[in-house]
Tab-separated table of C-alpha atoms in Angstrom:
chain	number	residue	atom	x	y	z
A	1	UNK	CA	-60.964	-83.307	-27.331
A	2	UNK	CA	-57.737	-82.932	-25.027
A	3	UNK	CA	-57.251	-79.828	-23.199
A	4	UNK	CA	-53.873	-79.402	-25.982
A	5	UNK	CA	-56.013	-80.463	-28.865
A	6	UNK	CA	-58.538	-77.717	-28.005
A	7	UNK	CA	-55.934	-74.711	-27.332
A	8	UNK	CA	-54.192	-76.034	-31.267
A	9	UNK	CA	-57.326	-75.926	-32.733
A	10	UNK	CA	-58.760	-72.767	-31.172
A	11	UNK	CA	-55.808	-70.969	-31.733
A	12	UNK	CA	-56.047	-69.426	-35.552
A	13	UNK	CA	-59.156	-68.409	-34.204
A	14	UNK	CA	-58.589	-66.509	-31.177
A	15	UNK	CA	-55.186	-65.015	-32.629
A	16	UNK	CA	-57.406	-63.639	-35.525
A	17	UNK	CA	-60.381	-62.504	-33.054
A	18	UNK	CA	-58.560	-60.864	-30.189
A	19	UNK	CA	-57.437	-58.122	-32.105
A	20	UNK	CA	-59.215	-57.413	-35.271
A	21	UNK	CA	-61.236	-54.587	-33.136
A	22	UNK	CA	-57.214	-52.899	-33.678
A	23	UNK	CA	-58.220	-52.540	-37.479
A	24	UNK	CA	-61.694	-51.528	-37.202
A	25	UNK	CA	-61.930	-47.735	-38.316
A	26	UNK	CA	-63.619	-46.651	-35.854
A	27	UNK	CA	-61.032	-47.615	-33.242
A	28	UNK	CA	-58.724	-45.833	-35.079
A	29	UNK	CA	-60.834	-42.646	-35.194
A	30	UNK	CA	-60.490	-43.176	-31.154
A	31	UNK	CA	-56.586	-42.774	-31.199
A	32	UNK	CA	-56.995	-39.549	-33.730
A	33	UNK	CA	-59.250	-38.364	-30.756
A	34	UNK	CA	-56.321	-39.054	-28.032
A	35	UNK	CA	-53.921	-36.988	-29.957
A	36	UNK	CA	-52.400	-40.019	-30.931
A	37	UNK	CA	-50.962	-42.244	-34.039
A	38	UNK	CA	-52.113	-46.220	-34.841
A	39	UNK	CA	-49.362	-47.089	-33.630
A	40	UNK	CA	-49.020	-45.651	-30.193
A	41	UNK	CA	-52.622	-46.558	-29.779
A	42	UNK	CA	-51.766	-50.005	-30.478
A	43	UNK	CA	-48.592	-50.742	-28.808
A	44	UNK	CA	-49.722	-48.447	-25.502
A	45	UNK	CA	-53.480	-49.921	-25.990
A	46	UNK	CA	-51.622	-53.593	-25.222
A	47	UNK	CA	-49.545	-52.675	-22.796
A	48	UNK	CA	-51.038	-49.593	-20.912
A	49	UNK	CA	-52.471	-52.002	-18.492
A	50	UNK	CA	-48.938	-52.462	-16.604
A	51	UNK	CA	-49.252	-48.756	-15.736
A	52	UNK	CA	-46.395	-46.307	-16.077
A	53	UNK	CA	-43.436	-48.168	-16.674
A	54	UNK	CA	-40.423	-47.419	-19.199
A	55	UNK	CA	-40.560	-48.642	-22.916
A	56	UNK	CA	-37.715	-51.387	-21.739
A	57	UNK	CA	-40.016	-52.945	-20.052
A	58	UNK	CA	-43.163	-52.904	-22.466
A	59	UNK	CA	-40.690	-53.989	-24.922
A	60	UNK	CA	-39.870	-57.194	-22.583
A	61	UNK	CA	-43.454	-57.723	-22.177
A	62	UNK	CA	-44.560	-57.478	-25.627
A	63	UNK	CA	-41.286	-59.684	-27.141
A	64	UNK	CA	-42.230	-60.018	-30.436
A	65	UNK	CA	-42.160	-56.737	-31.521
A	66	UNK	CA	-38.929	-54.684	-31.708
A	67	UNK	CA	-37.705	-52.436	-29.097
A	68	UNK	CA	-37.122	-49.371	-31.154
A	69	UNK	CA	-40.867	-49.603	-32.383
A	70	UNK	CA	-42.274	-50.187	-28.702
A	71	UNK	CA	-40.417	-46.684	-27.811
A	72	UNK	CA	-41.358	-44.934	-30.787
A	73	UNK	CA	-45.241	-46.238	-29.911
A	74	UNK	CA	-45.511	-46.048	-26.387
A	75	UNK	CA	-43.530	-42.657	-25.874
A	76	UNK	CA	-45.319	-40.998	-28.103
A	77	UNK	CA	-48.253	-41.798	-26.777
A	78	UNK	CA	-46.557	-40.905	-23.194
A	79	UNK	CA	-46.463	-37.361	-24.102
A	80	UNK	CA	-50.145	-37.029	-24.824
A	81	UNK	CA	-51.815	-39.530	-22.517
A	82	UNK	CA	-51.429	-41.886	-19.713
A	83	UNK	CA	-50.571	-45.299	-20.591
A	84	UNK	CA	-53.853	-46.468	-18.409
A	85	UNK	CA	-55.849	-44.271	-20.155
A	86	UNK	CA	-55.326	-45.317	-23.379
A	87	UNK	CA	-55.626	-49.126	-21.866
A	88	UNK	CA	-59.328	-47.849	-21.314
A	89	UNK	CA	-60.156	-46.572	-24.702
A	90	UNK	CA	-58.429	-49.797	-26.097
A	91	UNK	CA	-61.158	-51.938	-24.084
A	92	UNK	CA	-63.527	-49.468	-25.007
A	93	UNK	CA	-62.775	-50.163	-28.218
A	94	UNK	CA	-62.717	-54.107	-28.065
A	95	UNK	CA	-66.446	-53.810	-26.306
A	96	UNK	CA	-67.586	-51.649	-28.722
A	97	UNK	CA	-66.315	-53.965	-31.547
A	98	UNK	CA	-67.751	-56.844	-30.275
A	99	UNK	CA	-71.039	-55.832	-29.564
A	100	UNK	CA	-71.306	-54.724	-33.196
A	101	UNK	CA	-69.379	-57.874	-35.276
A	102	UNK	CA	-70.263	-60.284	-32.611
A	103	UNK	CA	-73.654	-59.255	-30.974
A	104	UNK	CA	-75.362	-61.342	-33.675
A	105	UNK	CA	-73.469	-64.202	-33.655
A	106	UNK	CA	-75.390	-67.369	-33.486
A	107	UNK	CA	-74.840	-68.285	-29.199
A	108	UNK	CA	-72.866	-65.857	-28.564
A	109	UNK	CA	-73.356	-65.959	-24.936
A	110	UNK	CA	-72.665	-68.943	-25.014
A	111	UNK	CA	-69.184	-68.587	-26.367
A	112	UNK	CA	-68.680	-65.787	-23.721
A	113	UNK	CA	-69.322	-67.567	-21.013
A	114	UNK	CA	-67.275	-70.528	-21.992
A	115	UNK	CA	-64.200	-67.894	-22.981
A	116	UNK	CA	-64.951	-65.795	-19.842
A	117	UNK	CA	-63.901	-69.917	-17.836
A	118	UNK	CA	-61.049	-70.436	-19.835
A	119	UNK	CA	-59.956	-67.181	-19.159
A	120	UNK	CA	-60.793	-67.600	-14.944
A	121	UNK	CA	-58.764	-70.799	-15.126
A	122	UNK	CA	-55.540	-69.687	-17.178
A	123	UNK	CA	-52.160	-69.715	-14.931
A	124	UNK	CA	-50.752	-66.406	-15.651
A	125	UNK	CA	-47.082	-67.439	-14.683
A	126	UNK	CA	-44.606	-65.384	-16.314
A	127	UNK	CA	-47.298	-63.525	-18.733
A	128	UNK	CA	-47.436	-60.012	-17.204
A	129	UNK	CA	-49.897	-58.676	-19.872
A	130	UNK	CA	-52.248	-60.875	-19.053
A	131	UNK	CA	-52.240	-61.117	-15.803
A	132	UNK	CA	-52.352	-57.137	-16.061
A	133	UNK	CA	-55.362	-57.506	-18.338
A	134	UNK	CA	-57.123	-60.025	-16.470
A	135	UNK	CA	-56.908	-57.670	-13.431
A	136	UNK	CA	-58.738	-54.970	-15.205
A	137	UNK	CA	-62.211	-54.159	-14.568
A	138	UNK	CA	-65.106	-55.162	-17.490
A	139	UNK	CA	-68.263	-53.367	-17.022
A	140	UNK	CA	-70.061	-55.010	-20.630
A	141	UNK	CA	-72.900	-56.879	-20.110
A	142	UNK	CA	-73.647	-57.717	-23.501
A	143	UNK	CA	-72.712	-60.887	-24.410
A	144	UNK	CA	-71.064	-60.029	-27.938
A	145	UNK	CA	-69.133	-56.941	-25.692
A	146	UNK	CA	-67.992	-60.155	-23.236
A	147	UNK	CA	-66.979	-62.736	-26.049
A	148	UNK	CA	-64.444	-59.819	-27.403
A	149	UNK	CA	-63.055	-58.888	-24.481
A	150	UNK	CA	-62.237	-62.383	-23.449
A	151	UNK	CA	-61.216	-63.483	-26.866
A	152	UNK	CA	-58.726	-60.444	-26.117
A	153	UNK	CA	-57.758	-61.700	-22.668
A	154	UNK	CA	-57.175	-65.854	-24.438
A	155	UNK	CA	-54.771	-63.767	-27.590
A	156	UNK	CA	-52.511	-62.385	-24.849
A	157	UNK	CA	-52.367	-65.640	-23.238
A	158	UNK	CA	-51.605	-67.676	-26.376
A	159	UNK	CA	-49.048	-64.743	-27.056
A	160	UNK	CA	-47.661	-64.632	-23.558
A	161	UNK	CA	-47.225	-68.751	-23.992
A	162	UNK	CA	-45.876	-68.323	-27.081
A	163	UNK	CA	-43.135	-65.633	-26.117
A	164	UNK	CA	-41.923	-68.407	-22.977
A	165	UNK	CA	-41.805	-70.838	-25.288
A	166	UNK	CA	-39.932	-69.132	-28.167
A	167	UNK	CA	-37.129	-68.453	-25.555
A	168	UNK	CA	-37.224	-71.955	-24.174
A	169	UNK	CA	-36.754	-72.792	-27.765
A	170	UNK	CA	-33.714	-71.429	-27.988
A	171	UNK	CA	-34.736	-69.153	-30.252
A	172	UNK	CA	-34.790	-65.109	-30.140
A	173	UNK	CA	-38.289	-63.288	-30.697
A	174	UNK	CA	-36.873	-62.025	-34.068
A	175	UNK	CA	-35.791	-65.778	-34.653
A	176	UNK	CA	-39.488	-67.219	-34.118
A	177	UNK	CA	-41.200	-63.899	-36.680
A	178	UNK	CA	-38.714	-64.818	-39.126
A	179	UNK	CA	-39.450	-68.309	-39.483
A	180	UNK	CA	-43.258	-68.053	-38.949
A	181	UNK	CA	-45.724	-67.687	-41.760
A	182	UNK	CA	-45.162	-64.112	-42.548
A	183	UNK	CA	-41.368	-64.306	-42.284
A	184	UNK	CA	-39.643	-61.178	-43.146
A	185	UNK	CA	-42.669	-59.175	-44.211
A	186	UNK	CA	-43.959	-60.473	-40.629
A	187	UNK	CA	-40.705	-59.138	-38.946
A	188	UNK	CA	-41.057	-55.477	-40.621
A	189	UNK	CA	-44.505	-55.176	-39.695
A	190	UNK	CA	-42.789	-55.940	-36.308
A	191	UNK	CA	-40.307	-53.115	-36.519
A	192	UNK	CA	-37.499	-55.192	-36.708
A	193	UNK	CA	-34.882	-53.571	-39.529
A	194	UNK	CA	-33.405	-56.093	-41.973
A	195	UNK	CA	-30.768	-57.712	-42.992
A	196	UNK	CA	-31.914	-60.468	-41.033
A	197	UNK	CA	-30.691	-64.113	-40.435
A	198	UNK	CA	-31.365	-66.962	-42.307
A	199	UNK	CA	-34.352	-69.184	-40.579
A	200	UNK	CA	-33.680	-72.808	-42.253
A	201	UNK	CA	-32.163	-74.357	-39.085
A	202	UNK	CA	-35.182	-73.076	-37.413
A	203	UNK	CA	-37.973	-74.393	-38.911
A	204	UNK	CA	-38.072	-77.289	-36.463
A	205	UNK	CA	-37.438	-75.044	-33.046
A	206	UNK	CA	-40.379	-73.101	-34.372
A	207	UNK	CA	-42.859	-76.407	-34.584
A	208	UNK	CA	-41.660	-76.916	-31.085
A	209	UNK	CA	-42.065	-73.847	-30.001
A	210	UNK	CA	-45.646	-74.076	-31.139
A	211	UNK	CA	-46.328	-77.310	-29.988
A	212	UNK	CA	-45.056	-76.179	-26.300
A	213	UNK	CA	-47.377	-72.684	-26.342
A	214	UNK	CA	-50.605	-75.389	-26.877
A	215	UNK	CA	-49.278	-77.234	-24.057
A	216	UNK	CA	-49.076	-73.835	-22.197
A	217	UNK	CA	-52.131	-72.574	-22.433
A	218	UNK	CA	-53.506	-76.670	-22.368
A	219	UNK	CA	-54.788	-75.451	-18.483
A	220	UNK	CA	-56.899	-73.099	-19.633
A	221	UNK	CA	-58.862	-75.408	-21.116
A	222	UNK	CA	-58.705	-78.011	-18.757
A	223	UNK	CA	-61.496	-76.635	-17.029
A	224	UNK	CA	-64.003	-76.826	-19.695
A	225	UNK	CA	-63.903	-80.513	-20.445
A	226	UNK	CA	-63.387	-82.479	-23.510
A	227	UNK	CA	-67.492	-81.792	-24.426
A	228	UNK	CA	-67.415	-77.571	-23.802
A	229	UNK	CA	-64.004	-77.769	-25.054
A	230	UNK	CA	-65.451	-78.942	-28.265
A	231	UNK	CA	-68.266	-76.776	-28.506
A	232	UNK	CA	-65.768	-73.608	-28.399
A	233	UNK	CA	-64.036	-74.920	-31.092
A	234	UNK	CA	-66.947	-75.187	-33.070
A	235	UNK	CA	-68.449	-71.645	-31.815
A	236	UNK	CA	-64.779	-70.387	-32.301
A	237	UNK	CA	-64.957	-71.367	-35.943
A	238	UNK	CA	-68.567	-69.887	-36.303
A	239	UNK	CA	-67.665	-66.068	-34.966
A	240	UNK	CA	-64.181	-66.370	-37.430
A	241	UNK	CA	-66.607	-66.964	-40.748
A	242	UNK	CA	-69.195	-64.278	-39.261
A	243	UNK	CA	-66.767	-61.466	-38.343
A	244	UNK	CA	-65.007	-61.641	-41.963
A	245	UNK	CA	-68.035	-61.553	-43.768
């Protein structure tokens, strides 16, 4: 497989895996325990890892989701908690998730290790939360603990690719929710208030826009080869079917 071929076809899974620990009860039982909502857990969970900054520029980091609902998340959560803090408990979390859904996973460390190199070799250009996340310390061991945490690190890639190539497009962030899968049930979820524009003329822009975030993140995968490239895909595709039964 081509270094493109293997980000399209990993994709659907790491998008699904990077953050279903955010839905996991228990990690929500961690933001009761900050003093803080779901929400504010989730938006300042992503982007604590820049640090104190304002909710303009979260919102600019995060793209896709709409500024209003970044400030109502991440203010919030400023008034009980700092952002790195809750950063923390978010990895915490993702660990924590891992080692339970994915400890058992057949070669697990094996997809780690080959997440934790396409995660090494990833430019970071213009994708501030992952570069922040990348920078942050990772004391697991365990290998399921690992696979999560990187499969956390490859989602904000893909979505930091994504975002850069969504604007390339031509297209706003609202733009590229609207005429994605989820369309405007995707774009409330994202905070954005309707009415909202209609998405037929961008249809195509969108298919470009995805086609340019594989070629993105393509470098990331460059390092593993067309043969471990492969076998990710395949051990991808294995973790997906385990962690939703």
């Amino acid at each position: 497989m081509t270094p493109e071929q293997v980000a399209a076809a990993s994709k659907p899974a790491v998008l699904a895996l990077g953050e279903a620990y955010n839905r996991c009860p228990t990690t929500l039982r961690r933001a009761r325990l900050l003093g803080i909502s779901g929400w504010a857990f989730y938006v300042t969970g992503r982007a604590g890892a820049l640090g104190d900054v304002r909710a303009e520029t979260v919102a600019a980091a995060l793209g896709f989701i709409a500024p209003d609902a970044v400030a109502d998340g991440w203010d919030a959560a400023a008034r009980a908690v700092r952002p790195s803090e809750v950063a923390a408990a978010s990895l915490a979390e993702c660990c924590r998730w891992g080692e339970e859904v994915l400890g058992d996973v057949p070669r697990v460390d094996r997809l780690a290790a080959l997440v934790e190199r396409a995660v090494a070799a990833a430019d970071a250009s213009a994708m501030p939360l992952f570069a922040a996340w990348r920078a942050m310390p990772l004391d697991a061991l365990a290998a399921g603990a690992r696979a999560a945490a990187g499969l956390r690190l490859l989602r904000e890639h893909f979505t930091g690719a994504h975002l850069v190539a969504v604007r390339a497009s031509g297209m706003t962030p609202l733009e590229a929710v609207l005429a994605g899968p989820e369309g405007a049930s995707g774009a409330m979820a994202c905070g954005w208030p309707p009415p909202y524009p209609s998405v037929g003329p961008l249809v195509r822009r969108r298919l470009w826009a995805e086609a340019m975030t594989d070629r993105l993140v393509a470098p990331a995968f460059t390092a593993l080869g067309p043969a471990d490239g492969a076998e990710l895909v395949e051990l991808l595709t294995v973790a997906r079917t385990h962690a939703q039964g």
